[in-house]
Amino acid sequence: MNRRDVITKAGAIALAGLSSAAMADDMAHDHHHMQGGLYQPLVDTTADCVAKGQACISHCFDLLGLGEKEMAACAKSVNQMLALCGALESLANQQSKHVAALAALTMDACQACETECRKHEMKHAVCKACADSCVNCVKQCKAFST
């Protein structure tokens, strides 16, 4: 085998590898879009609520540890919202028949969470972000609830 053959074969192997990687990326991309399907907007807003809620509750715990007891109600409402949004996100990703019923309950938890977080939004940016995310989640829950 001469140098030209080695270079040609190495190039062909590299191109085949790139092609396989591109196909795998396309398949993963298509799979991502099919995950939530009809419920994808609900999946996206519940995921955002969970992310913002995790930051908020962590901040609440830090402040509670420093003796700021006024954060207890906020932490409790965020914790309840997190449980329901996480469950709803999971069911929506599965195209479950239970999405509508859970969306109605999640909407109530998000409204309560928003109310508590608004009390602290001027002092704590994470509370404002959580409250704003809950507002978006309530809108999506209304669209999909029974």
Coordinates of N, CA and C in Angstrom, one line a residue:
M1 N 0.9 -1.2 0.0 CA 0.0 0.0 0.0 C 0.9 1.2 0.0
N2 N 0.6 2.2 -0.9 CA 1.5 3.4 -1.0 C 0.8 4.5 -0.2
R3 N 1.6 5.6 -0.1 CA 1.1 6.7 0.6 C -0.2 7.3 0.1
R4 N -0.4 7.3 -1.2 CA -1.7 7.9 -1.8 C -2.9 7.0 -1.4
D5 N -2.7 5.7 -1.3 CA -3.8 4.8 -0.9 C -4.2 5.0 0.6
V6 N -3.1 5.2 1.4 CA -3.4 5.4 2.8 C -4.1 6.7 3.0
I7 N -3.7 7.8 2.3 CA -4.4 9.1 2.5 C -5.8 9.0 1.9
T8 N -6.0 8.4 0.8 CA -7.3 8.2 0.2 C -8.3 7.5 1.2
K9 N -7.8 6.4 1.7 CA -8.6 5.5 2.6 C -8.9 6.3 3.9
A10 N -7.9 7.0 4.4 CA -8.1 7.7 5.7 C -9.1 8.8 5.5
G11 N -9.1 9.5 4.3 CA -10.1 10.5 4.0 C -11.5 9.9 3.9
A12 N -11.6 8.8 3.2 CA -12.9 8.1 3.1 C -13.4 7.7 4.5
I13 N -12.6 7.2 5.3 CA -13.0 6.8 6.7 C -13.4 8.1 7.4
A14 N -12.7 9.2 7.3 CA -13.1 10.4 8.0 C -14.4 10.9 7.5
L15 N -14.6 10.9 6.2 CA -15.9 11.3 5.7 C -17.1 10.4 6.1
A16 N -16.8 9.2 6.2 CA -17.9 8.2 6.7 C -18.2 8.5 8.1
G17 N -17.2 8.8 8.9 CA -17.4 9.1 10.3 C -18.2 10.4 10.5
L18 N -17.8 11.4 9.7 CA -18.6 12.7 9.7 C -20.0 12.5 9.3
S19 N -20.2 11.7 8.3 CA -21.6 11.4 7.8 C -22.4 10.7 8.9
S20 N -21.8 9.7 9.6 CA -22.5 9.0 10.6 C -22.8 9.9 11.8
A21 N -21.9 10.8 12.1 CA -22.1 11.8 13.2 C -23.2 12.7 12.9
A22 N -23.2 13.2 11.6 CA -24.3 14.1 11.2 C -25.6 13.4 11.2
M23 N -25.7 12.1 10.8 CA -27.0 11.4 10.8 C -27.4 11.2 12.2
A24 N -26.5 10.9 13.1 CA -26.9 10.7 14.5 C -27.4 12.0 15.1
D25 N -26.8 13.1 14.8 CA -27.2 14.4 15.3 C -28.6 14.7 14.8
D26 N -28.8 14.4 13.5 CA -30.2 14.6 12.9 C -31.2 13.8 13.6
M27 N -30.9 12.5 13.9 CA -31.8 11.6 14.5 C -32.1 12.1 15.9
A28 N -31.1 12.5 16.6 CA -31.3 13.1 18.0 C -32.2 14.3 18.0
H29 N -31.9 15.1 17.0 CA -32.7 16.4 16.8 C -34.2 16.1 16.5
D30 N -34.4 15.1 15.6 CA -35.8 14.7 15.3 C -36.5 14.1 16.6
H31 N -35.7 13.3 17.3 CA -36.3 12.6 18.5 C -36.7 13.7 19.5
H32 N -35.8 14.7 19.6 CA -36.1 15.8 20.6 C -37.5 16.4 20.3
H33 N -37.7 16.7 19.0 CA -39.0 17.3 18.6 C -40.2 16.4 18.8
M34 N -40.0 15.1 18.7 CA -41.1 14.2 18.9 C -41.4 13.9 20.4
Q35 N -40.4 14.2 21.2 CA -40.6 13.9 22.7 C -41.9 14.4 23.2
G36 N -42.1 15.7 23.2 CA -43.3 16.3 23.7 C -44.5 16.4 22.8
G37 N -44.2 16.3 21.5 CA -45.2 16.3 20.4 C -46.2 17.5 20.6
L38 N -47.4 17.1 20.7 CA -48.5 18.1 21.0 C -48.3 18.9 22.2
Y39 N -47.7 18.3 23.2 CA -47.5 19.0 24.5 C -46.1 19.7 24.6
Q40 N -45.4 19.9 23.5 CA -44.1 20.5 23.6 C -44.1 21.8 24.3
P41 N -45.0 22.7 24.0 CA -45.0 24.0 24.7 C -45.2 23.8 26.2
L42 N -45.9 22.9 26.6 CA -46.1 22.6 28.0 C -44.8 22.0 28.6
V43 N -44.2 21.1 27.9 CA -42.9 20.6 28.3 C -41.9 21.7 28.5
D44 N -41.8 22.6 27.6 CA -40.8 23.7 27.6 C -41.1 24.6 28.8
T45 N -42.4 25.0 29.1 CA -42.6 25.9 30.2 C -42.5 25.2 31.5
T46 N -42.9 23.9 31.6 CA -42.7 23.3 32.9 C -41.2 23.1 33.2
A47 N -40.4 22.8 32.2 CA -39.0 22.6 32.4 C -38.4 24.0 32.8
D48 N -38.8 25.1 32.2 CA -38.3 26.4 32.7 C -38.7 26.7 34.1
C49 N -40.0 26.3 34.4 CA -40.4 26.5 35.8 C -39.6 25.7 36.8
V50 N -39.3 24.5 36.5 CA -38.5 23.7 37.3 C -37.1 24.3 37.5
A51 N -36.5 24.7 36.4 CA -35.1 25.3 36.5 C -35.1 26.6 37.3
K52 N -36.1 27.5 37.1 CA -36.2 28.7 37.9 C -36.6 28.4 39.3
G53 N -37.4 27.4 39.5 CA -37.9 27.1 40.9 C -36.7 26.5 41.7
Q54 N -35.9 25.7 41.0 CA -34.7 25.1 41.7 C -33.8 26.2 42.2
A55 N -33.6 27.2 41.4 CA -32.7 28.4 41.8 C -33.4 29.1 43.0
C56 N -34.7 29.3 42.9 CA -35.4 30.1 43.9 C -35.4 29.3 45.2
I57 N -35.7 28.1 45.2 CA -35.8 27.3 46.5 C -34.4 27.2 47.1
S58 N -33.4 27.1 46.3 CA -32.0 27.1 46.9 C -31.7 28.4 47.6
H59 N -32.1 29.5 46.9 CA -31.9 30.8 47.5 C -32.7 30.9 48.8
C60 N -34.0 30.5 48.8 CA -34.8 30.5 50.0 C -34.1 29.7 51.1
F61 N -33.6 28.6 50.8 CA -32.9 27.8 51.9 C -31.7 28.5 52.5
D62 N -31.0 29.1 51.6 CA -29.8 29.9 52.0 C -30.3 31.0 53.0
L63 N -31.3 31.7 52.6 CA -31.8 32.8 53.5 C -32.5 32.3 54.8
L64 N -33.2 31.2 54.7 CA -33.7 30.5 55.9 C -32.6 30.2 56.8
G65 N -31.5 29.7 56.3 CA -30.4 29.3 57.1 C -29.7 30.5 57.8
L66 N -30.0 31.7 57.2 CA -29.5 33.0 57.9 C -30.5 33.6 58.8
G67 N -31.6 32.9 59.0 CA -32.6 33.3 59.9 C -33.8 34.1 59.3
E68 N -33.8 34.3 58.0 CA -34.9 35.1 57.4 C -36.2 34.2 57.2
K69 N -36.9 34.1 58.3 CA -38.1 33.2 58.3 C -39.2 33.6 57.3
E70 N -39.2 34.8 56.8 CA -40.2 35.2 55.9 C -40.1 34.5 54.5
M71 N -39.0 33.7 54.3 CA -38.8 33.0 53.1 C -39.5 31.6 53.2
A72 N -40.0 31.2 54.4 CA -40.5 29.9 54.6 C -41.7 29.6 53.7
A73 N -42.6 30.5 53.6 CA -43.8 30.3 52.8 C -43.4 30.2 51.3
C74 N -42.5 31.0 50.9 CA -42.0 31.0 49.5 C -41.4 29.7 49.2
A75 N -40.5 29.2 50.1 CA -39.9 27.9 49.9 C -40.9 26.8 49.8
K76 N -41.9 26.8 50.6 CA -43.0 25.8 50.6 C -43.7 25.8 49.3
S77 N -44.1 27.0 48.9 CA -44.9 27.1 47.6 C -44.0 26.7 46.4
V78 N -42.8 27.0 46.4 CA -41.9 26.6 45.3 C -41.7 25.1 45.3
N79 N -41.5 24.5 46.5 CA -41.4 23.1 46.6 C -42.6 22.4 46.0
Q80 N -43.8 22.8 46.3 CA -45.0 22.2 45.8 C -45.1 22.4 44.3
M81 N -44.7 23.6 43.8 CA -44.7 23.8 42.4 C -43.8 22.9 41.7
L82 N -42.6 22.7 42.2 CA -41.5 21.9 41.6 C -42.0 20.4 41.5
A83 N -42.7 19.9 42.5 CA -43.2 18.5 42.4 C -44.2 18.4 41.3
L84 N -45.1 19.3 41.2 CA -46.1 19.2 40.2 C -45.6 19.5 38.8
C85 N -44.8 20.5 38.6 CA -44.2 20.8 37.3 C -43.4 19.7 36.8
G86 N -42.6 19.1 37.7 CA -41.8 18.0 37.3 C -42.6 16.8 36.8
A87 N -43.6 16.5 37.5 CA -44.5 15.4 37.1 C -45.2 15.7 35.8
L88 N -45.7 17.0 35.7 CA -46.4 17.3 34.4 C -45.5 17.3 33.2
E89 N -44.2 17.8 33.4 CA -43.2 17.7 32.3 C -43.0 16.2 31.9
S90 N -42.9 15.4 32.9 CA -42.7 13.9 32.6 C -43.9 13.4 31.8
L91 N -45.1 13.6 32.3 CA -46.3 13.1 31.6 C -46.5 13.7 30.3
A92 N -46.2 14.9 30.1 CA -46.3 15.6 28.8 C -45.4 15.0 27.8
N93 N -44.1 14.7 28.3 CA -43.2 14.0 27.4 C -43.6 12.6 27.0
Q94 N -44.4 12.0 27.8 CA -44.9 10.6 27.5 C -46.2 10.7 26.7
Q95 N -46.8 11.9 26.5 CA -48.1 12.0 25.8 C -49.2 11.3 26.6
S96 N -49.1 11.4 27.9 CA -50.0 10.7 28.8 C -51.4 11.2 28.7
K97 N -52.4 10.4 28.9 CA -53.8 10.8 29.0 C -54.1 11.6 30.2
H98 N -53.2 11.6 31.2 CA -53.4 12.3 32.4 C -52.9 13.8 32.4
V99 N -52.4 14.2 31.3 CA -51.8 15.6 31.2 C -52.9 16.6 31.6
A100 N -54.1 16.5 31.0 CA -55.1 17.6 31.2 C -55.4 17.7 32.7
A101 N -55.6 16.6 33.4 CA -56.0 16.6 34.8 C -54.9 17.2 35.6
L102 N -53.6 16.8 35.4 CA -52.5 17.3 36.1 C -52.2 18.8 35.8
A103 N -52.5 19.2 34.6 CA -52.2 20.6 34.2 C -53.1 21.5 35.0
A104 N -54.4 21.1 35.3 CA -55.3 21.9 36.1 C -54.7 22.1 37.5
L105 N -54.2 21.0 38.1 CA -53.6 21.1 39.5 C -52.3 21.9 39.5
T106 N -51.5 21.7 38.5 CA -50.2 22.4 38.4 C -50.5 23.9 38.2
M107 N -51.5 24.2 37.5 CA -51.9 25.6 37.3 C -52.1 26.3 38.7
D108 N -52.8 25.6 39.6 CA -53.1 26.1 40.9 C -51.8 26.3 41.7
A109 N -50.9 25.3 41.6 CA -49.7 25.4 42.3 C -48.8 26.5 41.8
C110 N -48.8 26.7 40.5 CA -48.0 27.8 39.9 C -48.6 29.2 40.3
Q111 N -49.9 29.3 40.4 CA -50.5 30.6 40.8 C -50.1 30.9 42.3
A112 N -50.1 29.9 43.1 CA -49.8 30.0 44.5 C -48.3 30.4 44.6
C113 N -47.5 29.8 43.8 CA -46.0 30.0 43.8 C -45.7 31.4 43.4
E114 N -46.4 31.8 42.3 CA -46.2 33.2 41.8 C -46.6 34.2 42.9
T115 N -47.7 34.0 43.6 CA -48.2 34.9 44.6 C -47.1 35.1 45.7
E116 N -46.5 34.0 46.2 CA -45.5 34.0 47.2 C -44.2 34.7 46.7
C117 N -43.8 34.3 45.5 CA -42.5 34.8 45.0 C -42.6 36.3 44.7
R118 N -43.8 36.8 44.3 CA -44.0 38.3 44.1 C -43.7 39.1 45.3
K119 N -43.9 38.5 46.5 CA -43.7 39.2 47.7 C -42.2 39.5 47.9
H120 N -41.3 38.8 47.2 CA -39.9 39.0 47.4 C -39.2 39.4 46.1
E121 N -39.9 39.7 45.1 CA -39.3 39.9 43.8 C -38.4 41.2 43.7
M122 N -38.7 42.2 44.6 CA -38.0 43.4 44.6 C -36.6 43.2 45.3
K123 N -36.5 42.3 46.2 CA -35.3 42.0 46.9 C -34.5 40.9 46.3
H124 N -35.2 39.9 45.6 CA -34.5 38.7 45.2 C -34.8 38.4 43.7
A125 N -33.9 38.6 42.8 CA -34.1 38.4 41.4 C -34.6 36.9 41.1
V126 N -34.1 36.0 41.9 CA -34.5 34.6 41.6 C -36.0 34.4 41.9
C127 N -36.5 35.1 42.9 CA -38.0 35.1 43.1 C -38.8 35.7 42.0
K128 N -38.3 36.7 41.4 CA -39.0 37.4 40.3 C -38.9 36.4 39.1
A129 N -37.8 35.8 38.8 CA -37.7 34.9 37.7 C -38.6 33.7 37.9
C130 N -38.7 33.2 39.1 CA -39.6 32.1 39.4 C -41.0 32.5 39.2
A131 N -41.4 33.7 39.7 CA -42.8 34.1 39.5 C -43.1 34.3 38.0
D132 N -42.2 34.9 37.3 CA -42.5 35.1 35.9 C -42.6 33.8 35.1
S133 N -41.8 32.8 35.5 CA -41.9 31.5 34.9 C -43.2 30.9 35.2
C134 N -43.7 31.0 36.4 CA -45.0 30.5 36.8 C -46.1 31.1 36.0
V135 N -46.0 32.4 35.7 CA -47.1 33.0 34.9 C -47.1 32.3 33.5
N136 N -46.0 32.1 32.9 CA -46.0 31.4 31.6 C -46.5 30.0 31.7
C137 N -46.2 29.3 32.8 CA -46.6 28.0 33.0 C -48.2 27.9 33.2
V138 N -48.7 28.9 33.9 CA -50.2 29.0 34.1 C -50.9 29.1 32.7
K139 N -50.3 29.9 31.8 CA -50.9 30.1 30.5 C -50.9 28.8 29.7
Q140 N -49.8 28.1 29.8 CA -49.8 26.8 29.1 C -50.7 25.7 29.7
C141 N -50.7 25.7 31.0 CA -51.6 24.8 31.7 C -53.0 25.0 31.4
K142 N -53.4 26.3 31.3 CA -54.8 26.6 30.9 C -55.1 26.1 29.5
A143 N -54.2 26.1 28.6 CA -54.4 25.7 27.3 C -54.6 24.2 27.2
F144 N -54.0 23.4 28.1 CA -54.0 22.0 28.1 C -54.9 21.3 29.2
S145 N -55.4 22.1 30.1 CA -56.2 21.5 31.2 C -57.6 21.2 30.8
T146 N -58.3 20.4 31.7 CA -59.7 20.1 31.5 C -60.6 21.1 32.1

